[in-house]
Amino acid sequence: MSAQTFHHALKIQEDICIGCAHCMNVCPTGALRVVQGKAKLLAERCVDCGECYRACPVNAITVEQDDFSRVFDFSHSVLLVPELLFGQFPEDVDKSLIKEALHQLGFNEVVEVEHAAGILQQSTHEYMQGSDQERPLISAFCPAVVRLIQVKFPALVDHILLQKPPLDITALYYRKKLEDSGLDPDQIGIFYVTQCAAKIAAIKSPVGETHSYMDGVVNMDYIYNKVYATLKAQKKNGAQPPASPEQQPLSPEGILWSLTHGEADRVEGRCLAIDGIHNVMEFLEKVENEEMSGVDFLELRACDESCAGGILNPANRFLTVERLRNKARQQEQTPVKPARGIDHYRDYLHRNLALKPVAPRSIMKLDEDMTRALNKMRRVKDLMNTLPGVDCGVCGAPSCSALAEDIVNNKATLRDCIFIQRKYEQKNLQRPDESFDIMRRIWGDDKLIGNR
Amino acid sequence: MEFDYQITGGDFSSAGFASSHLKKILKQLGIQPRLIKKIVIAMYEAEVNIVAHAWQGWIHVRIEPQAIRLEIQDQGPGIEDIERAMEDGYSTASEEVREMGFGAGMGLSNIKNNSDDLEITSTVNEGTELTIIKKFQ
């Protein structure tokens, strides 16, 4: 296998991690182990879905973001925000006040990502009319899903609809627009407010792109706190600026794009929308087996309630969805259609909206060599008859089968299993202090020595 | 490497279990995704054939470094006219089976299209035996 590095925005803070294995037990790709009493991430298996972040009881898993002061490295900075950001605030907080607060933080322009929804929708329509790519086509919108397909469903990479998500199209549009206006390209800084770790990974190590269109990422919770503080101070000082009408309001489709059904309801043909990573995996199993026919398009999102359920969103996902849906409804009743700047770049964006093919990188393989893989599989099968099958995780691996695979790949030993230890002790093949040392190696001194 | 599966006739809710299991195995062996797809489709069709037509059946899977061999055996009504059964769209599936979305008459031809070698023997009112071979190269 070629040497590759995968950028992950999710980081385990070793000094905070208590080695409780909660993360290991929820990881959908089996990307975590416990070693020396700390969670350890297996980079090639991680898809940045954030399930571990949700499960951690001590906040030892963090989402890295760029240093905010980078904004000031550019004379012209643009902040791309998902409409969801406005949905984090109660309905009585006017959008213009939030935007104004973002300007005050140092951004020259604040632009909703979903302005590109219309162009993407049109392009998807044209593509589906003219292409015989195997159906169902799978949207490339959610980076965690794209990565999940690469590692766990390699046969389905050919189903990915190779079009940039709205975020990248809007970034491309803004950069081009500002360059055309005569700004020095090096002085244009494009930043993105993210609701999840997967989007950061997609920006730092893009799939289907040679480089990212973003200069930096700001996390949703961070920006929320900043805006919240600004709004609160304004209110306290009586310095709240008057709310102003939006100059370029988003279309209802744009407002709803990142929610469940946001894409599926707008693509022609038989489309399904599925959210939640376990639901997505269950469905991809069926797609892979060709257990269904006649489905044209799949909108798959790793988070429950799609991006409203992103791990960095401070607001409750159901309330966010309600707010965005209300807003879209209001927008539908507004008959005025203002000129949208992005339309002037329609042709340019259409030409540049394709992604490069996504390569599979299966994490399932036991070995690159088929004969060796068969031998390893025989050993795994034998081991599974020896191991207890309770998936207790005491060995530091998420399941008996994960331990068996680790054993055949020389990353663990059969004696890591607590049931095997008892068995060996019973037969006088292993002393209790030897078992103790094994447990110490896995769970660390803290849990086994001294008083916790 | 060998695996065995038992399939119960009429148990539509479990159809697909054996093919999903086999798929996981093939992924672990690093078989090319395109080949996996073909093998899993053949396996799934065979599974559904047992569920839809037979009383019960067994699938024996044998994996060698060069090829995979699926031996499928069922106790069931058998196939009267194998040649016709191989035709696209020919089906003897009951109305109930069709209502469940199965029995479109593509099963055997789908198996044939996705394998390198297919052998069928059948005795009416006793059962059917299929041997499917797919090479890995």
Coordinates of C-alpha atoms in Angstrom, one line a residue, chain B residues 4-129:
Chain B
D4 CA -22.0 -22.9 4.6
Y5 CA -25.4 -21.2 4.7
Q6 CA -28.8 -22.7 5.3
I7 CA -31.8 -20.9 3.6
T8 CA -35.4 -21.4 4.6
G9 CA -38.1 -21.2 1.9
G10 CA -40.6 -18.4 2.3
D11 CA -38.3 -16.4 4.7
F12 CA -38.2 -13.2 2.6
S13 CA -37.1 -11.1 5.5
S14 CA -33.8 -13.1 5.8
A15 CA -33.1 -13.1 2.0
G16 CA -29.8 -11.3 1.5
F17 CA -28.2 -12.4 4.8
A18 CA -25.9 -15.0 3.2
S19 CA -24.9 -12.7 0.3
S20 CA -24.1 -9.8 2.7
H21 CA -21.9 -12.2 4.7
L22 CA -20.2 -13.5 1.7
K23 CA -19.6 -9.9 0.5
K24 CA -17.8 -9.1 3.7
I25 CA -15.6 -12.1 3.3
L26 CA -14.7 -11.1 -0.3
K27 CA -13.9 -7.6 0.8
Q28 CA -11.5 -9.0 3.4
L29 CA -9.8 -11.0 0.8
G30 CA -9.2 -7.9 -1.3
I31 CA -11.2 -9.2 -4.3
Q32 CA -11.7 -6.4 -6.9
P33 CA -14.9 -4.5 -6.2
R34 CA -16.3 -5.2 -9.6
L35 CA -15.9 -8.9 -9.2
I36 CA -17.4 -8.8 -5.7
K37 CA -20.4 -7.2 -7.1
K38 CA -20.9 -9.9 -9.7
I39 CA -20.4 -12.7 -7.2
V40 CA -22.7 -11.1 -4.6
I41 CA -25.5 -10.6 -7.3
A42 CA -25.2 -14.2 -8.3
M43 CA -25.3 -15.3 -4.7
Y44 CA -28.3 -13.0 -3.9
E45 CA -30.3 -14.3 -6.8
A46 CA -29.6 -17.9 -5.8
E47 CA -30.7 -17.1 -2.2
V48 CA -33.9 -15.4 -3.4
N49 CA -34.6 -18.4 -5.7
I50 CA -34.6 -20.7 -2.7
V51 CA -36.7 -18.4 -0.6
A52 CA -39.2 -17.8 -3.4
H53 CA -39.5 -21.3 -4.8
A54 CA -38.1 -24.0 -2.6
W55 CA -38.8 -25.4 0.9
Q56 CA -35.3 -25.2 2.0
G57 CA -31.8 -25.0 0.7
W58 CA -28.1 -25.0 1.4
I59 CA -25.3 -22.9 -0.1
H60 CA -21.8 -24.2 0.1
V61 CA -19.1 -21.6 -0.7
R62 CA -15.6 -22.6 -1.6
I63 CA -12.9 -19.9 -2.1
E64 CA -9.6 -20.7 -3.7
P65 CA -6.9 -18.2 -4.6
Q66 CA -8.0 -18.3 -8.2
A67 CA -11.8 -18.7 -8.1
I68 CA -14.9 -19.0 -6.0
R69 CA -17.4 -21.9 -6.3
L70 CA -21.0 -21.7 -5.1
E71 CA -22.8 -24.9 -4.7
I72 CA -26.5 -24.4 -4.2
Q73 CA -28.9 -27.2 -3.4
D74 CA -32.5 -27.0 -2.6
Q75 CA -35.5 -29.2 -1.8
G76 CA -38.4 -27.9 -3.8
P77 CA -40.5 -28.1 -6.8
G78 CA -37.6 -28.3 -9.3
I79 CA -37.5 -26.7 -12.7
E80 CA -39.5 -28.3 -15.5
D81 CA -37.9 -26.5 -18.4
I82 CA -34.4 -25.2 -17.5
E83 CA -33.9 -23.6 -20.9
R84 CA -37.0 -21.5 -20.5
A85 CA -36.2 -20.7 -16.9
M86 CA -32.9 -19.2 -18.2
E87 CA -34.8 -16.7 -20.4
D88 CA -35.1 -13.1 -19.2
G89 CA -38.5 -12.5 -17.7
Y90 CA -39.6 -16.1 -17.6
S91 CA -40.9 -16.8 -14.1
T92 CA -43.1 -19.3 -12.3
A93 CA -43.2 -17.2 -9.2
S94 CA -46.6 -16.9 -7.5
E95 CA -48.6 -13.7 -7.3
E96 CA -47.7 -13.3 -3.6
V97 CA -44.0 -13.6 -4.3
R98 CA -44.2 -11.0 -7.1
E99 CA -46.1 -8.6 -4.8
M100 CA -43.1 -8.7 -2.5
G101 CA -40.9 -7.4 -5.4
F102 CA -39.4 -10.7 -6.2
G103 CA -40.0 -13.2 -9.1
A104 CA -39.3 -10.9 -12.0
G105 CA -37.9 -13.8 -13.9
M106 CA -34.4 -12.4 -14.1
G107 CA -32.8 -14.7 -11.4
L108 CA -31.2 -17.4 -13.4
S109 CA -30.2 -15.2 -16.3
N110 CA -28.7 -12.8 -13.9
I111 CA -26.7 -15.6 -12.3
K112 CA -25.5 -16.7 -15.7
N113 CA -24.5 -13.2 -16.7
N114 CA -22.5 -12.7 -13.5
S115 CA -20.6 -16.0 -13.5
D116 CA -18.0 -17.7 -15.6
D117 CA -19.7 -21.1 -15.4
L118 CA -23.1 -22.2 -14.4
E119 CA -24.4 -25.7 -14.1
I120 CA -28.0 -26.6 -13.3
T121 CA -29.6 -29.9 -12.7
S122 CA -33.1 -30.3 -11.5
T123 CA -35.6 -33.0 -10.7
V124 CA -39.3 -32.0 -10.6
N125 CA -40.8 -32.3 -7.2
E126 CA -37.4 -33.0 -5.6
G127 CA -35.2 -30.0 -6.0
T128 CA -32.6 -28.1 -7.9
E129 CA -28.8 -28.0 -7.8

